[in-house]
């Protein structure tokens, strides 16, 4: 491919070649894996736990279901799902092996080992057969995907008919002044926090920038519909700092 034909995307606020982004994202999460859960608690003041509880309430796990949790390396969503449905199964898929390693280290992993599988894989090309799962979740991961429509198409492919997609992702606040205040916090506090806690300012600068590049709630809902999902809805979390999107394979 010539330079003129090269497809480009964003990596935070930088413009990069599409083929470079996955490696750059992999580098970020490899570096932050050991401190990822601690930083999530600090950055959100623990509110991400409330959002994930709301996610489980809406998802309503049931015995017998098989969940695919993509970009779920540390197992947070997987463990919550299995706590709600003792007869369910979860496959955690993440492109970064070091994130999966951190998930396997958690105490819940050994207690739930018979119902958990850990697989290295790319959201845009999942290593699973068609119609393999009842539910598909991705939390704070889809904004890091190079081609989001490809990931949504893969989600639909691996879901069974009647299966459900649920995405938890940072989003945009509908009140401009609140968004302005949140931006000030994000850009001035979070990278510095990453420098102090994880010894990695640059990775957290990218994570803040990636949030600002992600589509707003309505735009992302439209993308889910275009991927072929029906009954698409979303709910704002904490006035739109994050949003839950739901869609069904109909």
JSON list of N, CA, C and O in Angstrom, two decimals, residues 1 43 46-47 51 63 72 79 116 131 149 151 168 178 181 211 240:
[
{"chain": "A", "resi": 1, "resn": "UNK", "atom": "N", "xyz": [0.85, -1.20, 0.00]},
{"chain": "A", "resi": 1, "resn": "UNK", "atom": "CA", "xyz": [0.00, 0.00, 0.00]},
{"chain": "A", "resi": 1, "resn": "UNK", "atom": "C", "xyz": [0.88, 1.24, 0.00]},
{"chain": "A", "resi": 1, "resn": "UNK", "atom": "O", "xyz": [1.82, 1.35, 0.79]},
{"chain": "A", "resi": 43, "resn": "UNK", "atom": "N", "xyz": [-9.28, 6.89, 39.31]},
{"chain": "A", "resi": 43, "resn": "UNK", "atom": "CA", "xyz": [-9.75, 7.81, 38.28]},
{"chain": "A", "resi": 43, "resn": "UNK", "atom": "C", "xyz": [-11.23, 8.11, 38.40]},
{"chain": "A", "resi": 43, "resn": "UNK", "atom": "O", "xyz": [-11.68, 9.22, 38.17]},
{"chain": "A", "resi": 46, "resn": "UNK", "atom": "N", "xyz": [-14.05, 5.24, 42.36]},
{"chain": "A", "resi": 46, "resn": "UNK", "atom": "CA", "xyz": [-14.80, 4.02, 42.63]},
{"chain": "A", "resi": 46, "resn": "UNK", "atom": "C", "xyz": [-16.14, 3.92, 41.92]},
{"chain": "A", "resi": 46, "resn": "UNK", "atom": "O", "xyz": [-16.81, 2.88, 42.02]},
{"chain": "A", "resi": 47, "resn": "UNK", "atom": "N", "xyz": [-16.52, 4.95, 41.17]},
{"chain": "A", "resi": 47, "resn": "UNK", "atom": "CA", "xyz": [-17.86, 4.95, 40.56]},
{"chain": "A", "resi": 47, "resn": "UNK", "atom": "C", "xyz": [-17.98, 3.91, 39.45]},
{"chain": "A", "resi": 47, "resn": "UNK", "atom": "O", "xyz": [-19.09, 3.47, 39.14]},
{"chain": "A", "resi": 51, "resn": "UNK", "atom": "N", "xyz": [-21.29, 1.68, 37.99]},
{"chain": "A", "resi": 51, "resn": "UNK", "atom": "CA", "xyz": [-21.68, 1.51, 36.60]},
{"chain": "A", "resi": 51, "resn": "UNK", "atom": "C", "xyz": [-21.75, 0.04, 36.22]},
{"chain": "A", "resi": 51, "resn": "UNK", "atom": "O", "xyz": [-22.67, -0.38, 35.51]},
{"chain": "A", "resi": 63, "resn": "UNK", "atom": "N", "xyz": [-28.77, -18.48, 34.68]},
{"chain": "A", "resi": 63, "resn": "UNK", "atom": "CA", "xyz": [-28.10, -19.78, 34.60]},
{"chain": "A", "resi": 63, "resn": "UNK", "atom": "C", "xyz": [-28.23, -20.33, 33.18]},
{"chain": "A", "resi": 63, "resn": "UNK", "atom": "O", "xyz": [-29.26, -20.17, 32.52]},
{"chain": "A", "resi": 72, "resn": "UNK", "atom": "N", "xyz": [-11.86, -7.80, 28.45]},
{"chain": "A", "resi": 72, "resn": "UNK", "atom": "CA", "xyz": [-12.20, -7.98, 29.87]},
{"chain": "A", "resi": 72, "resn": "UNK", "atom": "C", "xyz": [-11.10, -8.61, 30.68]},
{"chain": "A", "resi": 72, "resn": "UNK", "atom": "O", "xyz": [-11.37, -9.34, 31.64]},
{"chain": "A", "resi": 79, "resn": "UNK", "atom": "N", "xyz": [-16.50, -11.83, 36.66]},
{"chain": "A", "resi": 79, "resn": "UNK", "atom": "CA", "xyz": [-16.79, -12.26, 38.02]},
{"chain": "A", "resi": 79, "resn": "UNK", "atom": "C", "xyz": [-18.16, -11.79, 38.47]},
{"chain": "A", "resi": 79, "resn": "UNK", "atom": "O", "xyz": [-18.91, -12.53, 39.13]},
{"chain": "A", "resi": 116, "resn": "UNK", "atom": "N", "xyz": [-14.93, -20.46, 33.89]},
{"chain": "A", "resi": 116, "resn": "UNK", "atom": "CA", "xyz": [-14.21, -19.36, 33.26]},
{"chain": "A", "resi": 116, "resn": "UNK", "atom": "C", "xyz": [-13.20, -19.87, 32.26]},
{"chain": "A", "resi": 116, "resn": "UNK", "atom": "O", "xyz": [-12.48, -20.83, 32.51]},
{"chain": "A", "resi": 131, "resn": "UNK", "atom": "N", "xyz": [-22.37, -17.84, 16.20]},
{"chain": "A", "resi": 131, "resn": "UNK", "atom": "CA", "xyz": [-23.49, -18.17, 17.09]},
{"chain": "A", "resi": 131, "resn": "UNK", "atom": "C", "xyz": [-23.06, -19.04, 18.27]},
{"chain": "A", "resi": 131, "resn": "UNK", "atom": "O", "xyz": [-23.68, -20.05, 18.59]},
{"chain": "A", "resi": 149, "resn": "UNK", "atom": "N", "xyz": [-16.81, -0.52, 13.67]},
{"chain": "A", "resi": 149, "resn": "UNK", "atom": "CA", "xyz": [-17.83, -1.31, 12.94]},
{"chain": "A", "resi": 149, "resn": "UNK", "atom": "C", "xyz": [-17.44, -2.77, 12.77]},
{"chain": "A", "resi": 149, "resn": "UNK", "atom": "O", "xyz": [-18.31, -3.65, 12.82]},
{"chain": "A", "resi": 151, "resn": "UNK", "atom": "N", "xyz": [-15.66, -4.55, 14.90]},
{"chain": "A", "resi": 151, "resn": "UNK", "atom": "CA", "xyz": [-15.86, -5.20, 16.19]},
{"chain": "A", "resi": 151, "resn": "UNK", "atom": "C", "xyz": [-17.34, -5.47, 16.43]},
{"chain": "A", "resi": 151, "resn": "UNK", "atom": "O", "xyz": [-17.72, -6.53, 16.95]},
{"chain": "A", "resi": 168, "resn": "UNK", "atom": "N", "xyz": [-20.37, -0.88, 27.80]},
{"chain": "A", "resi": 168, "resn": "UNK", "atom": "CA", "xyz": [-20.18, 0.18, 28.79]},
{"chain": "A", "resi": 168, "resn": "UNK", "atom": "C", "xyz": [-18.95, 0.96, 28.37]},
{"chain": "A", "resi": 168, "resn": "UNK", "atom": "O", "xyz": [-17.86, 0.40, 28.23]},
{"chain": "A", "resi": 178, "resn": "UNK", "atom": "N", "xyz": [-20.77, 21.12, 32.36]},
{"chain": "A", "resi": 178, "resn": "UNK", "atom": "CA", "xyz": [-20.32, 19.93, 33.08]},
{"chain": "A", "resi": 178, "resn": "UNK", "atom": "C", "xyz": [-19.23, 19.20, 32.30]},
{"chain": "A", "resi": 178, "resn": "UNK", "atom": "O", "xyz": [-18.26, 18.72, 32.88]},
{"chain": "A", "resi": 181, "resn": "UNK", "atom": "N", "xyz": [-15.99, 21.07, 32.78]},
{"chain": "A", "resi": 181, "resn": "UNK", "atom": "CA", "xyz": [-15.39, 20.79, 34.08]},
{"chain": "A", "resi": 181, "resn": "UNK", "atom": "C", "xyz": [-14.77, 19.40, 34.12]},
{"chain": "A", "resi": 181, "resn": "UNK", "atom": "O", "xyz": [-13.67, 19.21, 34.65]},
{"chain": "A", "resi": 211, "resn": "UNK", "atom": "N", "xyz": [-11.03, 8.87, 25.09]},
{"chain": "A", "resi": 211, "resn": "UNK", "atom": "CA", "xyz": [-12.42, 9.12, 25.51]},
{"chain": "A", "resi": 211, "resn": "UNK", "atom": "C", "xyz": [-13.01, 10.26, 24.68]},
{"chain": "A", "resi": 211, "resn": "UNK", "atom": "O", "xyz": [-14.16, 10.19, 24.22]},
{"chain": "A", "resi": 240, "resn": "UNK", "atom": "N", "xyz": [-23.84, 11.13, 32.03]},
{"chain": "A", "resi": 240, "resn": "UNK", "atom": "CA", "xyz": [-23.23, 10.99, 30.71]},
{"chain": "A", "resi": 240, "resn": "UNK", "atom": "C", "xyz": [-21.73, 10.84, 30.71]},
{"chain": "A", "resi": 240, "resn": "UNK", "atom": "O", "xyz": [-21.12, 10.74, 29.64]}
]
